[in-house]
mmCIF file of C-alpha atoms and ligand atoms in Angstrom:
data_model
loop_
_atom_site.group_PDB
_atom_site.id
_atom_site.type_symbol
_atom_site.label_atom_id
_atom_site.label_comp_id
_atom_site.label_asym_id
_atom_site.label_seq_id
_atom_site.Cartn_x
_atom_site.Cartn_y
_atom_site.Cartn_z
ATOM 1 C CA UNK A 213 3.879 25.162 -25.709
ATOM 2 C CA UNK A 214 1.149 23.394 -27.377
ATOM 3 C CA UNK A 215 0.440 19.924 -27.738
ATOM 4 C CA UNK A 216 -1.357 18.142 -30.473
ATOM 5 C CA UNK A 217 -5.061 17.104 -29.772
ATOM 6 C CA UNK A 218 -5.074 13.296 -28.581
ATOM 7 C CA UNK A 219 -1.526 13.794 -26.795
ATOM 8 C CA UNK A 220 2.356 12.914 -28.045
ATOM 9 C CA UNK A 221 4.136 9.555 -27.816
ATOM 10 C CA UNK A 222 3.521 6.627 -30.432
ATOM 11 C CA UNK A 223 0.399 6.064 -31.022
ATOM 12 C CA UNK A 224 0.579 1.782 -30.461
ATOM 13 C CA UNK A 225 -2.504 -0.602 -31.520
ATOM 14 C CA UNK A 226 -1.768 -4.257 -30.650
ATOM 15 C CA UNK A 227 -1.525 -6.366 -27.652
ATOM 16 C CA UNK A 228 0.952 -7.175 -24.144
ATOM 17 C CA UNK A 229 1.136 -9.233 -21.906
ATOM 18 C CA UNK A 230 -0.859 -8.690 -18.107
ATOM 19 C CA UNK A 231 -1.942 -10.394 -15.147
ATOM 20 C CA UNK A 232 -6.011 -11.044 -15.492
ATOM 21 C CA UNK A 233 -8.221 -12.087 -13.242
ATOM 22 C CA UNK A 234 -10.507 -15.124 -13.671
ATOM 23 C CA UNK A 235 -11.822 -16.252 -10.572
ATOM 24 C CA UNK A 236 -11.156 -18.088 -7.729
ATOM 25 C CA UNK A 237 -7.500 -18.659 -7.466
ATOM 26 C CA UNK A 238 -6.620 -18.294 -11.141
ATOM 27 C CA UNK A 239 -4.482 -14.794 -12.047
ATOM 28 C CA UNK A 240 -2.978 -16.085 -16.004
ATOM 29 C CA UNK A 241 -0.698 -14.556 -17.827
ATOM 30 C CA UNK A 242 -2.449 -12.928 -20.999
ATOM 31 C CA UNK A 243 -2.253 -11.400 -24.253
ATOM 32 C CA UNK A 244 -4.700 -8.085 -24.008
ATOM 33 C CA UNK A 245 -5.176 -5.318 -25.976
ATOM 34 C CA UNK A 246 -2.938 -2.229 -25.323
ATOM 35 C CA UNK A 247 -5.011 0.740 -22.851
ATOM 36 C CA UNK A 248 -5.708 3.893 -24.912
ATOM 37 C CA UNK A 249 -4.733 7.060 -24.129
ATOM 38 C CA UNK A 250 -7.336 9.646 -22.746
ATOM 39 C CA UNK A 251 -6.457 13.610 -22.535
ATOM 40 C CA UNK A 252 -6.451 13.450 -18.886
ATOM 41 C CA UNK A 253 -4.426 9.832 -19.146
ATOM 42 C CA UNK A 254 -1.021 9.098 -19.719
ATOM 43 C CA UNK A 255 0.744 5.539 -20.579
ATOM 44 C CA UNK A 256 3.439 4.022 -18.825
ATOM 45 C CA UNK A 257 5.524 1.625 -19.774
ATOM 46 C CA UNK A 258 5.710 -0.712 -16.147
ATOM 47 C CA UNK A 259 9.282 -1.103 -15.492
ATOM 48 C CA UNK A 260 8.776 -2.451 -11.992
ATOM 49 C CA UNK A 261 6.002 -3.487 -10.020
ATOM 50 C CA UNK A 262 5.017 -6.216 -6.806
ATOM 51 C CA UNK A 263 2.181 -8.028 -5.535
ATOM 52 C CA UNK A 264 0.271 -6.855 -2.843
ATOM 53 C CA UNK A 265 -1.223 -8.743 0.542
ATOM 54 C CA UNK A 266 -4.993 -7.300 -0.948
ATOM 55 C CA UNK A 267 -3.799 -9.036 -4.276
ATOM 56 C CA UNK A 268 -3.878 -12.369 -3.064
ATOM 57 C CA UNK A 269 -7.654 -11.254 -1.498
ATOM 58 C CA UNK A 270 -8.598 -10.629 -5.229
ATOM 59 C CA UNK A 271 -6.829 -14.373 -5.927
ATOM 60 C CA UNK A 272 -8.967 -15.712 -3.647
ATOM 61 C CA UNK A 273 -12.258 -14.010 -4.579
ATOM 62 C CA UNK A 274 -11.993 -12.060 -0.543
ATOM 63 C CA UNK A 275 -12.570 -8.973 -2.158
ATOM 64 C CA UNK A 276 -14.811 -8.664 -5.454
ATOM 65 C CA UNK A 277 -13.249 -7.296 -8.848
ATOM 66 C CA UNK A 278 -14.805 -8.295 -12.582
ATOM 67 C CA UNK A 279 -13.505 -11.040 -14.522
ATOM 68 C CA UNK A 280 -11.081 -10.065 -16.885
ATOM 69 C CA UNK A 281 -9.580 -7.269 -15.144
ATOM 70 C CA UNK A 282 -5.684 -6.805 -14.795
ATOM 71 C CA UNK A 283 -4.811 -6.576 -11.145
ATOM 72 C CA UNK A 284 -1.882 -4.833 -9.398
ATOM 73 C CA UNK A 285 -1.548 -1.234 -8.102
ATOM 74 C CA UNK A 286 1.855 -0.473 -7.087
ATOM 75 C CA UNK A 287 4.070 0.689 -10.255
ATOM 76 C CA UNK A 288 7.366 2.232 -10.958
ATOM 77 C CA UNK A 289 7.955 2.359 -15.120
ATOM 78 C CA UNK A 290 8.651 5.145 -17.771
ATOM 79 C CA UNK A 291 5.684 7.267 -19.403
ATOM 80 C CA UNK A 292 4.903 6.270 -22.978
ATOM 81 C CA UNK A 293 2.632 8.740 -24.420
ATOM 82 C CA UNK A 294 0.621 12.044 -22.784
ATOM 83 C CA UNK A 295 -3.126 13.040 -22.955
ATOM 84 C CA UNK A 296 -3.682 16.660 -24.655
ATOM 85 C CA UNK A 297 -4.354 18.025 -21.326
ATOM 86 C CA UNK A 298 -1.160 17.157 -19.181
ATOM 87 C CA UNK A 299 1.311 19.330 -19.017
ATOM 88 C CA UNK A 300 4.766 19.400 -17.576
ATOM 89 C CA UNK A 301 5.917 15.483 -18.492
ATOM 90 C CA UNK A 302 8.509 14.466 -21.272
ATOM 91 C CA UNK A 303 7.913 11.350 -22.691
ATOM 92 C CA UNK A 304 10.842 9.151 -21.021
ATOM 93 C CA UNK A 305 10.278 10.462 -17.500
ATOM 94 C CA UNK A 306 10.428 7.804 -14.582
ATOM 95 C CA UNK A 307 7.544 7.899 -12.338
ATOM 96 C CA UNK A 308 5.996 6.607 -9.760
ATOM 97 C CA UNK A 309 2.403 6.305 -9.593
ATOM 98 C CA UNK A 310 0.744 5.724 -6.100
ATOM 99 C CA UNK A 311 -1.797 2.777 -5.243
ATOM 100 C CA UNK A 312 -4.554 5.361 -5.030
ATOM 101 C CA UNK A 313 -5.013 7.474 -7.611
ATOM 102 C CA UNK A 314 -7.023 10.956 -6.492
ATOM 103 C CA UNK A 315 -8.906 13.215 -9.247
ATOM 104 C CA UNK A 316 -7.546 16.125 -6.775
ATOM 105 C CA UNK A 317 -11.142 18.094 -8.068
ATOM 106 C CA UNK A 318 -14.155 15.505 -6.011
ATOM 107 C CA UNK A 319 -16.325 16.697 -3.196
ATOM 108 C CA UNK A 320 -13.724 13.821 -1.169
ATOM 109 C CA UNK A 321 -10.371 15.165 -2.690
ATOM 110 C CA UNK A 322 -11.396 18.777 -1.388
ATOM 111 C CA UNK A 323 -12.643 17.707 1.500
ATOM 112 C CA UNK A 324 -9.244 16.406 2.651
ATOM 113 C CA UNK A 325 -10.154 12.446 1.877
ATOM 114 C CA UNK A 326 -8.378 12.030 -1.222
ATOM 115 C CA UNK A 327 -8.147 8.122 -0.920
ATOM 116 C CA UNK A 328 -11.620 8.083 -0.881
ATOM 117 C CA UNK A 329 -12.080 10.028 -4.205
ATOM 118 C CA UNK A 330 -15.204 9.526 -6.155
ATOM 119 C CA UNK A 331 -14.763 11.108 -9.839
ATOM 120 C CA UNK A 332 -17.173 10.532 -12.143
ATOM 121 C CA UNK A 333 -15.162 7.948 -14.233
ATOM 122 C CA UNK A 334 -16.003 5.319 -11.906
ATOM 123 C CA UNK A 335 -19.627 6.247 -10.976
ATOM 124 C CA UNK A 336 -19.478 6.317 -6.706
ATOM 125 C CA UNK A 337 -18.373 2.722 -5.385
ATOM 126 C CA UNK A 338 -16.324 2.038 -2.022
ATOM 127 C CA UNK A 339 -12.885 3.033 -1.452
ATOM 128 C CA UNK A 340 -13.150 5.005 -5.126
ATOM 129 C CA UNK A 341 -9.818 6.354 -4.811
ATOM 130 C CA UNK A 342 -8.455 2.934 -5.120
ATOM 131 C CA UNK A 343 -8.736 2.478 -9.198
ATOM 132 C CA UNK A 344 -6.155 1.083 -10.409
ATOM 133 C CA UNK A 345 -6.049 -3.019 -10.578
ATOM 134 C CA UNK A 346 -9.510 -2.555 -9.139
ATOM 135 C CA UNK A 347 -12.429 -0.606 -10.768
ATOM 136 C CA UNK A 348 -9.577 0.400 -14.137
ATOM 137 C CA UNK A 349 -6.916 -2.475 -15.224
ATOM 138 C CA UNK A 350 -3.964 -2.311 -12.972
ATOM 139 C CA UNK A 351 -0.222 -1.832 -13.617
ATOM 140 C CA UNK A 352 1.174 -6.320 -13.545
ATOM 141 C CA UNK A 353 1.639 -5.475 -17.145
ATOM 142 C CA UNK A 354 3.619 -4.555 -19.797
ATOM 143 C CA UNK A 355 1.747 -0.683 -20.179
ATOM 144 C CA UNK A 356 -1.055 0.616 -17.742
ATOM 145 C CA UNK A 357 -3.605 3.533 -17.931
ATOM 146 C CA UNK A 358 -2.692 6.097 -15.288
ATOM 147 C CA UNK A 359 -5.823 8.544 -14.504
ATOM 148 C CA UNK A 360 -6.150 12.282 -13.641
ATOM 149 C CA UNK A 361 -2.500 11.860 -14.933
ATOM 150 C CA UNK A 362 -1.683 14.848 -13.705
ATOM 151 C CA UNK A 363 -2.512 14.509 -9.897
ATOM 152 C CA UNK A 364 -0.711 11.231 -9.971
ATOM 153 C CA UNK A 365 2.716 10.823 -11.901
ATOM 154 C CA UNK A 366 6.263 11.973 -9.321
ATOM 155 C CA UNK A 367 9.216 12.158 -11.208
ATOM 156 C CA UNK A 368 11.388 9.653 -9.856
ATOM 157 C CA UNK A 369 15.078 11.381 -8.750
ATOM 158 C CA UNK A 370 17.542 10.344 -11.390
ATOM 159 C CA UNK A 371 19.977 8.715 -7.980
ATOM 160 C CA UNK A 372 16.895 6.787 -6.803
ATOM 161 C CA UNK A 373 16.289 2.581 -8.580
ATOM 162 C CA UNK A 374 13.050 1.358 -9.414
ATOM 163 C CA UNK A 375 13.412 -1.046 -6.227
ATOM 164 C CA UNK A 376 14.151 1.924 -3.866
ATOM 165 C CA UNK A 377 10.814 3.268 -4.965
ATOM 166 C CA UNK A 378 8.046 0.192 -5.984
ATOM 167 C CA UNK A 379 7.457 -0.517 -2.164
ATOM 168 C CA UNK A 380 6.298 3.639 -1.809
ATOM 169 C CA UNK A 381 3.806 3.391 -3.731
ATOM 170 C CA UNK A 382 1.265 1.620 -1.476
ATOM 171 C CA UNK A 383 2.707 -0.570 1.783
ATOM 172 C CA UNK A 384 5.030 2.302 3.139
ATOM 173 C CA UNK A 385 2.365 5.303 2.055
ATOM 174 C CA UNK A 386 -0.557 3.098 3.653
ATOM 175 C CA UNK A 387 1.810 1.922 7.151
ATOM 176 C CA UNK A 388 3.749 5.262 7.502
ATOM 177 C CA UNK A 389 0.339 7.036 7.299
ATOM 178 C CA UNK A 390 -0.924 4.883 10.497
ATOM 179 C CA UNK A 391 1.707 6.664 12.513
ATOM 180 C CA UNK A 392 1.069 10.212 10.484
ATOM 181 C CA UNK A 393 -3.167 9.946 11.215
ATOM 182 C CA UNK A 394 -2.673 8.505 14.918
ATOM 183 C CA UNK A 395 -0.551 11.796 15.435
ATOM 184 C CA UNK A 396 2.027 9.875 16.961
ATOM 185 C CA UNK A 397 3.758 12.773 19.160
ATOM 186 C CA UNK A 398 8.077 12.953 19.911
ATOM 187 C CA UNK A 399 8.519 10.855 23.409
ATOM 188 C CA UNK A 400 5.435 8.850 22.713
ATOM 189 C CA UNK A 401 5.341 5.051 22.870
ATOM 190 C CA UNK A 402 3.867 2.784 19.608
ATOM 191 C CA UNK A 403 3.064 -0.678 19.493
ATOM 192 C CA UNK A 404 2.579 -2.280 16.303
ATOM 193 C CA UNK A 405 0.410 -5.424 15.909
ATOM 194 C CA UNK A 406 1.796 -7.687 13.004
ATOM 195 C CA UNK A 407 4.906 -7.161 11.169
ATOM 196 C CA UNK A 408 3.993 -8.131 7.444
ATOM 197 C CA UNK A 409 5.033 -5.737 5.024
ATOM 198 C CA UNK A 410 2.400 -2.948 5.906
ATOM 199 C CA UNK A 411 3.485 -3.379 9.611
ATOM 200 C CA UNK A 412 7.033 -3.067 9.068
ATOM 201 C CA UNK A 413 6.185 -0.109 7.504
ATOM 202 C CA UNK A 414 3.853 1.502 9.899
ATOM 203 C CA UNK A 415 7.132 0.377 12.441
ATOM 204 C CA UNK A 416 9.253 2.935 10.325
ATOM 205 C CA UNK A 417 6.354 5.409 10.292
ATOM 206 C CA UNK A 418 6.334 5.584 14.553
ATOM 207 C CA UNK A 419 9.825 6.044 14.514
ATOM 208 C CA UNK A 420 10.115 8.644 11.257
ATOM 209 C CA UNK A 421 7.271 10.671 13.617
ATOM 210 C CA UNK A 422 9.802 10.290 16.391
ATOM 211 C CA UNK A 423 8.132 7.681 19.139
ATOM 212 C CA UNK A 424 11.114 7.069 21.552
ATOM 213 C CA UNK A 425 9.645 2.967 22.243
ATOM 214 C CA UNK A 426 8.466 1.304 19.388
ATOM 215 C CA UNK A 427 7.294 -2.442 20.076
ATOM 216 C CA UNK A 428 6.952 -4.733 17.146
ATOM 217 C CA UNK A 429 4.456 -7.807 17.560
ATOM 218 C CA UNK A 430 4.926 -10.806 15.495
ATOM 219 C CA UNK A 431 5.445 -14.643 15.325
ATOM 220 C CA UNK A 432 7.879 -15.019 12.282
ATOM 221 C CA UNK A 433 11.674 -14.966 13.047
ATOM 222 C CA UNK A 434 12.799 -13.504 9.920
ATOM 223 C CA UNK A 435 10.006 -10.821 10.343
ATOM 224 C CA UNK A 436 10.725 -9.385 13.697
ATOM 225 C CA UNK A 437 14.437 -9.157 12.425
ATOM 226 C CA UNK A 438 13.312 -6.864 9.604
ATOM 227 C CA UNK A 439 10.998 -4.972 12.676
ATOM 228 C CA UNK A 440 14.213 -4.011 14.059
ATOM 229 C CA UNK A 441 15.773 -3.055 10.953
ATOM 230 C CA UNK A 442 12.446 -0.860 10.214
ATOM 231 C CA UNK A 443 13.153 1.095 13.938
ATOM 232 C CA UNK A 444 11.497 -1.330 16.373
ATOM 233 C CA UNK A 445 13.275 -0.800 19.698
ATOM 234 C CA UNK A 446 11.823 -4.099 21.210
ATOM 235 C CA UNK A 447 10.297 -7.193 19.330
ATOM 236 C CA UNK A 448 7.923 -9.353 21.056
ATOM 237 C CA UNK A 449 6.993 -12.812 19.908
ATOM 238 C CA UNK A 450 3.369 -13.877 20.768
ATOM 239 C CA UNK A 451 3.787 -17.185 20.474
ATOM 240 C CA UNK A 452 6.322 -16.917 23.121
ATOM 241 C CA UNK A 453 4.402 -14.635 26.056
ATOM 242 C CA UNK A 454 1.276 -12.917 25.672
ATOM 243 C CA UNK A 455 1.539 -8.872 23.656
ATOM 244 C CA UNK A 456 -0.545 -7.140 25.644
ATOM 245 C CA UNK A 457 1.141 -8.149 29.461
ATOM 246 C CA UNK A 458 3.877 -7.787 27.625
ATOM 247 C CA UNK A 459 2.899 -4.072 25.993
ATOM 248 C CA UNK A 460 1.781 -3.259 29.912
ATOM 249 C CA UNK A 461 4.888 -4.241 31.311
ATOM 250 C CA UNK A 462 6.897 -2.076 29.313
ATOM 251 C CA UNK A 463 5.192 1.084 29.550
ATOM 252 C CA UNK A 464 4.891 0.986 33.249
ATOM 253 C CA UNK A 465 1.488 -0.747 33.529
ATOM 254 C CA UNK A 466 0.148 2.181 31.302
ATOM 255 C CA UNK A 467 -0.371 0.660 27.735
ATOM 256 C CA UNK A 468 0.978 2.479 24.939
ATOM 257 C CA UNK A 469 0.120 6.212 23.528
ATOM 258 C CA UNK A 470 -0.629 4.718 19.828
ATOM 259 C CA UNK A 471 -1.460 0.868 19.021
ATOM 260 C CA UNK A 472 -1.184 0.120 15.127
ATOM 261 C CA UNK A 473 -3.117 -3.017 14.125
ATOM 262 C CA UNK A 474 -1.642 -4.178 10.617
ATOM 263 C CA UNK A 475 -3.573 -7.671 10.215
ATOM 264 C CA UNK A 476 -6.937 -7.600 9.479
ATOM 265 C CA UNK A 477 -8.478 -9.725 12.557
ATOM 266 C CA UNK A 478 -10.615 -9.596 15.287
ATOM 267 C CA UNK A 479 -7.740 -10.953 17.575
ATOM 268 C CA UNK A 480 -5.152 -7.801 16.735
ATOM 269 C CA UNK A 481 -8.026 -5.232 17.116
ATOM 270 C CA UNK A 482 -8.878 -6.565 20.297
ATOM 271 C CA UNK A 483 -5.001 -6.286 21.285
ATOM 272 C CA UNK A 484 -4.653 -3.061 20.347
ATOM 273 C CA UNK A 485 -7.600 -1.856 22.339
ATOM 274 C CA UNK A 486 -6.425 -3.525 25.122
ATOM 275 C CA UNK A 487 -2.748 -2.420 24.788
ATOM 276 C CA UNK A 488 -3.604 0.985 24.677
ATOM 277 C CA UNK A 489 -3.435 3.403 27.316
ATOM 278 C CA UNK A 490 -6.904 5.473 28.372
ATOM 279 C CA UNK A 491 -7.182 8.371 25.814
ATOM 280 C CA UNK A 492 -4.580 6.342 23.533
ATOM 281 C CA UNK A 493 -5.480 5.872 19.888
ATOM 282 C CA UNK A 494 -5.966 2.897 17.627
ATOM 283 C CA UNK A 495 -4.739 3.000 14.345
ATOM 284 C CA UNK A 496 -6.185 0.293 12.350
ATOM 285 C CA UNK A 497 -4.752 -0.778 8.741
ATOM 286 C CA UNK A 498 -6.451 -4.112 8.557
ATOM 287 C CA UNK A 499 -9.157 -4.984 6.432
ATOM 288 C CA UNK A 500 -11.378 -7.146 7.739
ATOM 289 C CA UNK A 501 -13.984 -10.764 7.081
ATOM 290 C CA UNK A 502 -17.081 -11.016 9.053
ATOM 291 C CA UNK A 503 -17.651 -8.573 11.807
ATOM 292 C CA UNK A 504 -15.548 -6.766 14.207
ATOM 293 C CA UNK A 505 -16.434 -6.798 17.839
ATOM 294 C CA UNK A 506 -15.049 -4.047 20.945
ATOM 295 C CA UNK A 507 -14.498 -5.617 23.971
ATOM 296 C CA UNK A 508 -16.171 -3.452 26.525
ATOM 297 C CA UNK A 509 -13.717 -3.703 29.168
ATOM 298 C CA UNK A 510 -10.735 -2.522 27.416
ATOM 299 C CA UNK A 511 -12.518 0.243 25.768
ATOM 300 C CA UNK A 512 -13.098 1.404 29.412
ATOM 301 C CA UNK A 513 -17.250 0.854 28.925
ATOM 302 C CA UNK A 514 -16.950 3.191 26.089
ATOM 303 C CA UNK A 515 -15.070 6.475 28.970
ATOM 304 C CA UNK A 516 -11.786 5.449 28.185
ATOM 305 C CA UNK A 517 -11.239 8.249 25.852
ATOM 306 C CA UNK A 518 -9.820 5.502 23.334
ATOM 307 C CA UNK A 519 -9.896 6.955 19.895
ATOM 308 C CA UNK A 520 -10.106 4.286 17.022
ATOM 309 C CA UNK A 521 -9.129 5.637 13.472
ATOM 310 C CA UNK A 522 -8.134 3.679 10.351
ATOM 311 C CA UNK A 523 -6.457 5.007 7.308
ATOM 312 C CA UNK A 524 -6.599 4.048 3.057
ATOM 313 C CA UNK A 525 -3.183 4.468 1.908
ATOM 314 C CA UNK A 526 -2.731 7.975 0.753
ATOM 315 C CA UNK A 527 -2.317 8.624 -2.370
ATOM 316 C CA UNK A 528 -1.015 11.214 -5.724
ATOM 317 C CA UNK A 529 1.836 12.714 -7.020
ATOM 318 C CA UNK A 530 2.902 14.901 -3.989
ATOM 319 C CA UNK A 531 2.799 12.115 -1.197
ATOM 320 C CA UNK A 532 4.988 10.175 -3.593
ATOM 321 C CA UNK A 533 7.036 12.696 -3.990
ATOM 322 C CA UNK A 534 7.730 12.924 -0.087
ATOM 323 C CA UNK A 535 8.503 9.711 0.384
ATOM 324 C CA UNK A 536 10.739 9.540 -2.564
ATOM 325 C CA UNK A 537 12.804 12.289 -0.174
ATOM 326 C CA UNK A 538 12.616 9.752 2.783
ATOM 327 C CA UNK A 539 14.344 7.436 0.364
ATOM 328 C CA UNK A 540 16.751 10.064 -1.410
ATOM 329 C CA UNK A 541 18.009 11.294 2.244
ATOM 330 C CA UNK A 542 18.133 7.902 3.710
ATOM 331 C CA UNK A 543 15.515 8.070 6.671
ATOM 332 C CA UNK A 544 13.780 5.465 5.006
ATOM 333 C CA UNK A 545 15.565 2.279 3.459
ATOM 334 C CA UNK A 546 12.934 -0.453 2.324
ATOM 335 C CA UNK A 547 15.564 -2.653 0.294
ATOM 336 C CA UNK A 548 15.635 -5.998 2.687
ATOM 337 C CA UNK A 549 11.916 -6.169 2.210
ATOM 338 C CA UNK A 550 11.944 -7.370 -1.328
ATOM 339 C CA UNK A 551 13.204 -10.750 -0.589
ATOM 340 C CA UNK A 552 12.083 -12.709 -4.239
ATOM 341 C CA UNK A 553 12.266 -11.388 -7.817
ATOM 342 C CA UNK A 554 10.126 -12.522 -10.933
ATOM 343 C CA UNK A 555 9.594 -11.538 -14.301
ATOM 344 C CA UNK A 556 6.321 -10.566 -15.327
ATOM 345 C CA UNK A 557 5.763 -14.278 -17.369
ATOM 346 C CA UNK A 558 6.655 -16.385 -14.322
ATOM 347 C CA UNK A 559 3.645 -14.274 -12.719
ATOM 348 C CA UNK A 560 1.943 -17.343 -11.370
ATOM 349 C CA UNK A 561 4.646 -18.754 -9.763
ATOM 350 C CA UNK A 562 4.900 -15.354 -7.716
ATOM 351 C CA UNK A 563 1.115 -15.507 -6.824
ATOM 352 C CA UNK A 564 1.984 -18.872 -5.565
ATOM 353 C CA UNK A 565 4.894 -18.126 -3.813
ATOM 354 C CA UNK A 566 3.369 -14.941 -2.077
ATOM 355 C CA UNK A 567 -0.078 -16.110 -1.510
ATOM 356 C CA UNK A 568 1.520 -19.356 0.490
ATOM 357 C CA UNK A 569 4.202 -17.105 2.504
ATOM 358 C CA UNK A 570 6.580 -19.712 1.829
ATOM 359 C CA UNK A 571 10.595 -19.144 1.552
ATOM 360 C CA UNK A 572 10.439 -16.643 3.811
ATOM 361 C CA UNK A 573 8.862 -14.177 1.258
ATOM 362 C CA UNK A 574 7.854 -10.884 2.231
ATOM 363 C CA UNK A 575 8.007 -8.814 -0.966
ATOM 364 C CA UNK A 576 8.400 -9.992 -4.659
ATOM 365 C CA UNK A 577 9.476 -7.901 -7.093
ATOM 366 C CA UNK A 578 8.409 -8.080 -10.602
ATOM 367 C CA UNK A 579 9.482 -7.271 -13.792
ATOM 368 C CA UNK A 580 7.698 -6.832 -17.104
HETATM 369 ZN ZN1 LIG B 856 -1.967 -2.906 -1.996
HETATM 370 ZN ZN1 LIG B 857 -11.415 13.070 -6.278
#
């Protein structure tokens, strides 16, 4: 079957509305002009999408994009119109497009590092697999630009609802995969520093890998109740005894096989060192300000045989599709996470909302 030069679907000039950028704390709601269709593109049509923890790091200029760009990464929609060159899509298919968004054909996406992909398109630049809301416009709009269309578009499973599959896209691809990298082995024990959305995530991860003691490490009531909903077998509360002693006490003086730090400071790395066992692994999830220190004690003077590994969210059309199957068979149920909806023109007030943790958010769901 051929298709006609310049792809199929309605060819649309105009505007919609999306989430820009501006600087410091301002994210408006604008009118912008519609993203054109490459051959190796397709459109979608965002039925669904959320606002991410790194987000509210572009909100607050913590991590640099341009002026003028349209943020957000994680999308569920409907695709609008093909490039000539992708094959096997119907206009009208769901999809889900991952946070990362691999060429599959690099020097990085054959060399087994697909999140850190670095096509042409972009010219090299850090983390290049991460495009979309980044170095491209993202997806907090009405239509987005996917790339390499073809690597990155899973057909969503007819039984399966846009909010059963938004939160796959990056938080449980990036937090399961801290579990998947640390090679998290049956029997083994997992302590997870943190239990924010990426967290709670990377708690489902250690027990989908089958750890038989997973420890979940946070502060916040409401989010140590979701850590045992996400497979956490004990929750600790720092604020009421100290992790680590705690961590120690419960794996027989030991420390645990597999630490996951899911925060981002110098304070959880440092746990996680020192709650691991000698020739444990640290998984690390968190981006992090400033500089990041190792204790030399915990790290056993640098003999412990500590491994220390961090982890981009995966990314493309395949990984989606595998944790679409986590959903469809129910091993993985992420529901009780998205605790606030929006539509996409009360997009401030979400920012707002998220970026101050308030109400006892954890994920907001928005909808164009
Ligand atoms: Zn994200
Ligand atoms: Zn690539």
């Amino acid at each position: 079957m051929s298709r006609p030069i310049g792809g199929t679907g309605p060819e649309r000039s105009g505007t919609m509305r999306a989430a820009v950028f501006h600087g410091r704390e301002k994210i408006t709601l604008d009118e912008c002009p519609l993203p054109e269709c490459g051959p190796n593109d397709a459109i979608v049509k965002v039925t669904l999408t959320t606002i991410c923890g790194t987000d509210v790091h572009i909100w607050r200029e913590e991590y640099p994009v341009a002026p003028g760009r349209i943020v957000g990464h994680e999308p569920v929609g409907v695709i609008e119109r093909l490039g000539a060159a992708v094959t096997g899509y119907e206009i009208g298919d769901r999809v889900l497009v991952g946070a990362i968004t691999p060429c599959g054909s690099c020097f990085y996406c054959q060399s087994h590092s697909e999140s850190q992909c670095s096509a042409h398109e972009d010219s090299w630049q850090m983390i290049g697999g991460w495009r979309l809301g980044n170095s491209i416009d993202g997806v907090q709009a009405e239509y987005f630009r996917v790339p390499y269309a073809q690597a990155n578009m899973a057909k969503i499973p007819d039984e399966l609802s846009d909010e059963q599959c938004v939160l796959l896209a990056d938080i449980a691809s990036t937090g399961i995969s801290a579990a998947e990298r640390a090679q998290v082995e049956i029997g083994q024990t997992v302590a997870v520093f943190a239990q924010g959305p990426i967290g709670l995530c990377a708690t489902a991860g250690a027990r989908l890998m089958g750890a038989s003691l997973v420890i979940g490490i946070d502060s916040i009531e409401g989010r140590l109740s979701l850590s045992r909903e996400m497979g956490a077998d004990v929750v600790i509360d720092y604020t009421d005894q100290d992790p680590v002693a705690a961590v120690k006490r419960l794996t027989g003086g030991k420390g645990v096989d597999v630490a996951i730090e899911a925060l981002g400071t110098q304070q959880t790395f440092q746990s996680c060192i020192e709650a691991t066992r000698p020739g444990g692994t640290v998984s690390s999830l968190g981006v992090y300000g400033g500089k990041l220190e190792i204790p030399v004690e915990p790290f056993v003077y640098g003999i412990g045989d500590k491994n220390i590994l961090t982890t981009l969210c995966p990314g493309g059309k395949e990984r989606m599709r595998r944790l679409m199957e986590l959903v469809r068979h129910g091993r993985l149920d992420l529901s009780s996470m998205i605790t606030h909806r929006f539509d996409l023109d009360s997009i401030e007030d979400a920012y707002e909302l998220f970026s101050s943790q308030r109400d006892g958010v954890v994920k907001v769901a928005i909808t164009p």
